[in-house]
CSV table of C-alpha atoms in Angstrom, one decimal:
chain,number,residue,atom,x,y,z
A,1,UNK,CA,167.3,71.6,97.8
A,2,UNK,CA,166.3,69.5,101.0
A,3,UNK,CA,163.4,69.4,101.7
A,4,UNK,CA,164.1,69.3,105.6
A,5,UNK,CA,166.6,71.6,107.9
A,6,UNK,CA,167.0,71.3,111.5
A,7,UNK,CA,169.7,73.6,113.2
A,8,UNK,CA,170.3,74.0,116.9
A,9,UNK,CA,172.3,76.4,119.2
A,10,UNK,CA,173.4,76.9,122.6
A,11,UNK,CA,174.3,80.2,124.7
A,12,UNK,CA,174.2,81.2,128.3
A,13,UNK,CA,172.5,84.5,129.4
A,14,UNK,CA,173.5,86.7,132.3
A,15,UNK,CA,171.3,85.5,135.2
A,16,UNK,CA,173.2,81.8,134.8
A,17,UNK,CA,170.3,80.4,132.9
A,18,UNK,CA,171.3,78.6,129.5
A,19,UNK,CA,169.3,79.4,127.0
A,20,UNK,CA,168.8,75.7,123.9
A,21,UNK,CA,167.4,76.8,120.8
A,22,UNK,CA,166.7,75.4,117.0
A,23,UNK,CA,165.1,75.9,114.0
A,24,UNK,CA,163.4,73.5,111.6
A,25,UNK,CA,162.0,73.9,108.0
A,26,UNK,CA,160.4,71.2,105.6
A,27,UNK,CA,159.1,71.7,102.3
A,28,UNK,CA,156.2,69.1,103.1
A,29,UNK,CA,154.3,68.3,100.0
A,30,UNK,CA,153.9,71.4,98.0
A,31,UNK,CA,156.2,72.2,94.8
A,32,UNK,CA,157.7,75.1,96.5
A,33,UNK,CA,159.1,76.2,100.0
A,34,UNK,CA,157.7,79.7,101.2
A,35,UNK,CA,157.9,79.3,104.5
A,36,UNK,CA,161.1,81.1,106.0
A,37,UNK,CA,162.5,80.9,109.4
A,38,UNK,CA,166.0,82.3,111.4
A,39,UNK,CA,167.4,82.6,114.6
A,40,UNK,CA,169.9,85.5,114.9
A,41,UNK,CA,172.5,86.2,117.8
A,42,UNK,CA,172.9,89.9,118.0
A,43,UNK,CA,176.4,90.9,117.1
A,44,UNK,CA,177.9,92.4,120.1
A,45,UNK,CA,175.6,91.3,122.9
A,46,UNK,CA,176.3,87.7,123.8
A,47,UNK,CA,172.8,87.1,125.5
A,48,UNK,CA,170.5,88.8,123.2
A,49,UNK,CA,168.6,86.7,120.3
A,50,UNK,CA,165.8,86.6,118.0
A,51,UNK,CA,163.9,84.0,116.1
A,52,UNK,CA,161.7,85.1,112.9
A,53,UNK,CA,159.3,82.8,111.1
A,54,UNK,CA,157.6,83.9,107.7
A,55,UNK,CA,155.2,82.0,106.2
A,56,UNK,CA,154.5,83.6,102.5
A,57,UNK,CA,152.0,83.4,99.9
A,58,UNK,CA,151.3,84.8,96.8
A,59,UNK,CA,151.8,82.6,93.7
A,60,UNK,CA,154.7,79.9,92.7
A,61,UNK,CA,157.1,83.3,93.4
A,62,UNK,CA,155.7,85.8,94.8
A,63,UNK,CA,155.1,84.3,98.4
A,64,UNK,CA,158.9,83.3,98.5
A,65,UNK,CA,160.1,86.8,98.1
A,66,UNK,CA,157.5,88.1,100.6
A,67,UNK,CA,158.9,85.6,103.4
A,68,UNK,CA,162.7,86.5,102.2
A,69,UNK,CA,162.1,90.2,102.5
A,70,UNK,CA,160.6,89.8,106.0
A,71,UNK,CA,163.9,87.7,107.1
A,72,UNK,CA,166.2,90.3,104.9
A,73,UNK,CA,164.4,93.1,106.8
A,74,UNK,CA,164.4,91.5,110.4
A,75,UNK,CA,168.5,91.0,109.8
A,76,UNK,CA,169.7,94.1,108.6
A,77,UNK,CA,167.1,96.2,111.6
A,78,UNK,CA,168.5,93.7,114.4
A,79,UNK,CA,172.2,94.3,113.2
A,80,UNK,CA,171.5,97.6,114.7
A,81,UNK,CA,169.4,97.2,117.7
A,82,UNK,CA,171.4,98.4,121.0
A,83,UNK,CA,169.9,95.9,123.9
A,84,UNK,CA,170.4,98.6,126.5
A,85,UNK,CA,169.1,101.9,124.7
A,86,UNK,CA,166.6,100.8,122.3
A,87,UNK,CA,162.9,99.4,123.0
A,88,UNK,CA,162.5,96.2,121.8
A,89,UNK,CA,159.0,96.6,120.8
A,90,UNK,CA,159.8,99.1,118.4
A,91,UNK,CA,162.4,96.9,116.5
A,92,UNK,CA,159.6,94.6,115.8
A,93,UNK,CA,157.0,97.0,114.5
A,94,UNK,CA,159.7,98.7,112.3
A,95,UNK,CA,160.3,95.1,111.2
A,96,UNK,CA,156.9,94.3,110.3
A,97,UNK,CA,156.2,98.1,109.0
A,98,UNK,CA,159.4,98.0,106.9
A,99,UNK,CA,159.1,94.2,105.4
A,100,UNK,CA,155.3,95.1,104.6
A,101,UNK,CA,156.1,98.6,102.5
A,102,UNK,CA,158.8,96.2,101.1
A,103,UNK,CA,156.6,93.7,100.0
A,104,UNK,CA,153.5,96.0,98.8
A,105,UNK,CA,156.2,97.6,96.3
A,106,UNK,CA,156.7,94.0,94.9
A,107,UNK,CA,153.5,93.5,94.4
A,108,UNK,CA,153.3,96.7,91.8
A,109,UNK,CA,156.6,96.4,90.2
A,110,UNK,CA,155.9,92.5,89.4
A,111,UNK,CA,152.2,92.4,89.7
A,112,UNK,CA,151.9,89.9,92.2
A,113,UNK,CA,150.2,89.7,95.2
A,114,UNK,CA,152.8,88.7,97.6
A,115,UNK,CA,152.0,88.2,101.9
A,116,UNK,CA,153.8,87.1,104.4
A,117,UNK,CA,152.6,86.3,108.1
A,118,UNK,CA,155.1,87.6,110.9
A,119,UNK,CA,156.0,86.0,113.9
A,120,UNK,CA,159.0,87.0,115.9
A,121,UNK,CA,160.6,86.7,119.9
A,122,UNK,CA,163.3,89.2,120.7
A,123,UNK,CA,165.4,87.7,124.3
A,124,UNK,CA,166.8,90.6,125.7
A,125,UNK,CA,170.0,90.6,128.3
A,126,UNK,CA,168.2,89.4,131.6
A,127,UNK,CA,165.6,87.2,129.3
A,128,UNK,CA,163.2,89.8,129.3
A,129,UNK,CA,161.3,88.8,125.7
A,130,UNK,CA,159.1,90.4,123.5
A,131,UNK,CA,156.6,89.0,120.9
A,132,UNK,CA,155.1,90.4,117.8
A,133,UNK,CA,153.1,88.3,115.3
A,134,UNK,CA,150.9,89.4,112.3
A,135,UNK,CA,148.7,86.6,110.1
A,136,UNK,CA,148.1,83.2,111.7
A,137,UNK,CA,151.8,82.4,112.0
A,138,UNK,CA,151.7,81.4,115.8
A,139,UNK,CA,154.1,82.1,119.2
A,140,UNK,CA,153.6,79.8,121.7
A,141,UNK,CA,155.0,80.4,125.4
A,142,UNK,CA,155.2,77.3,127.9
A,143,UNK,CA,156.3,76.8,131.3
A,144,UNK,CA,157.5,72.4,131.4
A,145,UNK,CA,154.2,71.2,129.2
A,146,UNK,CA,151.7,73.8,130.6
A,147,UNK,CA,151.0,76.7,127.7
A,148,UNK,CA,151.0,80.0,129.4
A,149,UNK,CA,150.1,81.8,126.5
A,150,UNK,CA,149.9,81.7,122.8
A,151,UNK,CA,148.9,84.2,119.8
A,152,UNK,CA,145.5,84.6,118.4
A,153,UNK,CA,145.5,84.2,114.9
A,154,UNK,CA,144.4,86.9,112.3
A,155,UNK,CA,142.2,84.5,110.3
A,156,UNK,CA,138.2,84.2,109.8
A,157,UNK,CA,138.4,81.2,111.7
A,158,UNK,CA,139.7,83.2,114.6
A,159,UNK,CA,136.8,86.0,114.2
A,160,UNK,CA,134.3,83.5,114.4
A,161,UNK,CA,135.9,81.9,117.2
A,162,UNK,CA,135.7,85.6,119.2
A,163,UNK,CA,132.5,85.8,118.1
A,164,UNK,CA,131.4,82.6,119.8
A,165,UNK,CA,130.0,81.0,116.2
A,166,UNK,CA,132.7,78.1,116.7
A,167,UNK,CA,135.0,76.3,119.1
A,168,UNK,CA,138.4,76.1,118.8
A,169,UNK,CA,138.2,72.7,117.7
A,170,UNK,CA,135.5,73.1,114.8
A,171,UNK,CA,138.2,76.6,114.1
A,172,UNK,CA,140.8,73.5,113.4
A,173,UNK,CA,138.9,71.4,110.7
A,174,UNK,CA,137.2,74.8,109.1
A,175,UNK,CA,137.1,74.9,105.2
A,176,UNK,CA,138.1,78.3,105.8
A,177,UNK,CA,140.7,78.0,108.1
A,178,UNK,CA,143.5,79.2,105.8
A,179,UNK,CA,141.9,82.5,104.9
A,180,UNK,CA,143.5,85.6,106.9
A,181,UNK,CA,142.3,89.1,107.6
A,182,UNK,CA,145.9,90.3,108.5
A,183,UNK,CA,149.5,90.1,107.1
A,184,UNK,CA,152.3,91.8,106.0
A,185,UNK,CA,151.6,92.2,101.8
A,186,UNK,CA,148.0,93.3,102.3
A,187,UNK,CA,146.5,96.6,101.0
A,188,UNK,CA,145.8,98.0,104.5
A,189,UNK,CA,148.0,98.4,106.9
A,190,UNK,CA,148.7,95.2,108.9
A,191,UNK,CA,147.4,94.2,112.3
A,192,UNK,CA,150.1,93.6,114.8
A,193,UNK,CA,149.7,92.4,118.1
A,194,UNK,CA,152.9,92.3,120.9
A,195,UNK,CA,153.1,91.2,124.0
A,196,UNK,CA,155.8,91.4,126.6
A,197,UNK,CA,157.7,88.3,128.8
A,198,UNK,CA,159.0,90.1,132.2
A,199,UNK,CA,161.5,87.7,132.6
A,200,UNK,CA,162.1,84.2,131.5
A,201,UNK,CA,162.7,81.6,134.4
A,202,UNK,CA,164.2,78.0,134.1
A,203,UNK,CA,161.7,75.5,132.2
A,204,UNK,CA,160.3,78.1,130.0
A,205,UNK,CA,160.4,77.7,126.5
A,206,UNK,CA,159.4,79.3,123.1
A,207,UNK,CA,158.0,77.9,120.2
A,208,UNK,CA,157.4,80.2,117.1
A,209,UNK,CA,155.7,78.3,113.5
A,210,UNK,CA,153.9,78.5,110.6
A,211,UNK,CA,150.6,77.0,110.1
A,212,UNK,CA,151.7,73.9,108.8
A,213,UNK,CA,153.3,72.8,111.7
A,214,UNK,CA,150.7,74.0,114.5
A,215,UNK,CA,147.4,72.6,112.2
A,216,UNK,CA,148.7,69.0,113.6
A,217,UNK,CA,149.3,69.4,117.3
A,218,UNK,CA,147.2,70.6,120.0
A,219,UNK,CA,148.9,72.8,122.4
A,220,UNK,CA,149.5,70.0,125.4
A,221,UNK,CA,150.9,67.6,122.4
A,222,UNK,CA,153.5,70.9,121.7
A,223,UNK,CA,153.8,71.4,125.2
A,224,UNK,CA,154.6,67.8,126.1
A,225,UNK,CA,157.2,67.0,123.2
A,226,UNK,CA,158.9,70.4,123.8
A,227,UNK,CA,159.4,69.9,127.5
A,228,UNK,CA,160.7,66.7,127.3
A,229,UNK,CA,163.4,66.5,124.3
A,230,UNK,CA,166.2,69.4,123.8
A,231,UNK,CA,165.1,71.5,121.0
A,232,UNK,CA,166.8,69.8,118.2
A,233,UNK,CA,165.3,66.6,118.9
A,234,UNK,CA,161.8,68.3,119.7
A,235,UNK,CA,161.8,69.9,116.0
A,236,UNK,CA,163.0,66.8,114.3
A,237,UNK,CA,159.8,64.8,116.4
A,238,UNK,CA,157.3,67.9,115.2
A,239,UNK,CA,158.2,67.9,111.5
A,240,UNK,CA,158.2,63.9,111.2
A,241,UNK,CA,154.6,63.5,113.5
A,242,UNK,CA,153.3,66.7,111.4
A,243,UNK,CA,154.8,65.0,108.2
A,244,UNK,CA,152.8,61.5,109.0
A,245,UNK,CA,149.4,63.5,110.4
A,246,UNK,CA,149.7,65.4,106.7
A,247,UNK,CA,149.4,61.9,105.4
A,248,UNK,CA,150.7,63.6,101.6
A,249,UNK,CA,148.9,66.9,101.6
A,250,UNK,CA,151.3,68.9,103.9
A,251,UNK,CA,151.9,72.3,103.9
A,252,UNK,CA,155.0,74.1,104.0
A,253,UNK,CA,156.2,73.5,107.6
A,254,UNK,CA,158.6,76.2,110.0
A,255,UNK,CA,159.4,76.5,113.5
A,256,UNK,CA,162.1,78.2,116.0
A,257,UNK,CA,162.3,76.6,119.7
A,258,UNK,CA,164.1,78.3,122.5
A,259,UNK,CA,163.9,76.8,126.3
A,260,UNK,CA,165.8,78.1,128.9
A,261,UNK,CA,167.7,75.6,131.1
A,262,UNK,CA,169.8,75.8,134.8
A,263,UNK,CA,172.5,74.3,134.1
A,264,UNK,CA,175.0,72.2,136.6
A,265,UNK,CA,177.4,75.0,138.3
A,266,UNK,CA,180.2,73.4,136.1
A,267,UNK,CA,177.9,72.7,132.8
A,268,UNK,CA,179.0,76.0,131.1
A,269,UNK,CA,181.1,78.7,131.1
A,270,UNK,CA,179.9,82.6,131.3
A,271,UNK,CA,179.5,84.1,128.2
A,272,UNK,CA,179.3,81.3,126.2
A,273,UNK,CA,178.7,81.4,122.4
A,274,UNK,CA,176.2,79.6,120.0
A,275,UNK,CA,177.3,76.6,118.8
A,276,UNK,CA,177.8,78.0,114.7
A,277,UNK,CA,174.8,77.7,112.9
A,278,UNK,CA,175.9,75.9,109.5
């Protein structure tokens, strides 16, 4: 397989805004590619979407089908989601609730040990957006380069970081950094935190990925490189800059962009579709 996949997609949403998104996913150095990520246009609701990354782990097999059953799970429940009638915060829990009974049965019918981080944004019709992550699989929300928010991770590095034992940049070089205390596979019930977007606005964008990817950057490099390129581009500059900071000893590497653009009056046509996603 590839080692390195870069789609993009294009669709306008109801208030005139057009909404630029892509996903990227590179194997990095490791023997086998765990990392999962999608973007999904809802089936009868032209401005509603979702991106999904899944970072798994758990063996040479068992992380794979723990980040495959979180992007199974998160298709088949958004197949069904009514934008207008159903709350968008409870599709993601039942995602992360179902994918993580799903996964905890794997691990005793093949006795594995098989997680998976979560980290999802659901656009609704208007761009109000939702986001949901479990593990240290990040969301990141910008306005141009300035970061207006992003997860906190469910690691130890995070705990001691909340704790005030260590700064955010000691949390980044940390032996331990890798180790969580929350993700879908785990014997206790996962943590899940969400958090809600009132409305996207024009020069907002989106950026969901795994740890490989966000270990490199810090969030003004992210901010700056995904303000300034379309989305396609901006993944393709990530993964090769991630790829060279890795210097041979990358990790897996995931990420989903969306930004939301004005376009010119004659740029685009209402109710445009995605561009298909090969």
């Amino acid at each position: 397989m590839f080692p390195h996949s870069v789609k993009s997609s294009t669709r306008s949403i109801k208030n005139g805004y057009r909404l630029r998104a892509a996903v990227g996913l590179h194997r990095g150095d490791r023997e086998q590619q765990q990392d999962q990520v999608i973007l999904l246009r809802h089936p009868y609701a032209s401005d509603c979407m979702m991106g999904v990354v899944a970072d798994g782990m758990g063996g040479r097999t068992g992380g794979r089908r723990a980040s495959d059953q979180v992007i199974l799970t998160a298709r088949q429940l958004f197949e069904h989601y009514l934008p207008a009638a159903d709350d968008p915060e409870d599709l993601l829990r039942q995602i992360a609730q179902q994918a993580h009974a799903l996964i905890r049965l794997t691990a005793v019918t093949t006795e594995q040990e098989p997680h998976s981080t979560f980290a999802a944004f659901l656009v609704n019709p208007g761009g109000q957006c939702v986001c949901a992550h479990s593990g240290d699989s990040r969301i990141y929300h910008f306005h141009g380069s300035t970061l207006i928010k992003r997860t906190l991770d469910h690691s130890y590095v995070q705990m001691l970081v909340d704790q005030g034992h260590l700064s955010e940049q000691e949390a980044a070089a940390h032996p331990q950094s890798n180790v969580l205390i929350s993700c879908l596979g785990m014997e206790q019930e996962p943590q899940l935190d969400l958090h809600r977007i009132s409305r996207l606005r024009a020069g907002d964008s989106l950026l969901a990925c795994s740890d490989g990817l966000w270990h490199y950057f810090t969030a003004d490099e992210l901010g700056m490189v995904i303000s300034s390129m379309p989305p396609r581009d901006a993944s393709e500059m990530l993964i090769r800059q991630a790829r060279q900071r890795a210097m041979g000893n990358g990790d897996n590497l995931s990420l989903a962009i969306v930004r939301i653009n004005r376009p010119a009056p004659n740029q685009i046509a209402p109710g445009a579709e995605f561009a298909p996603l090969q």
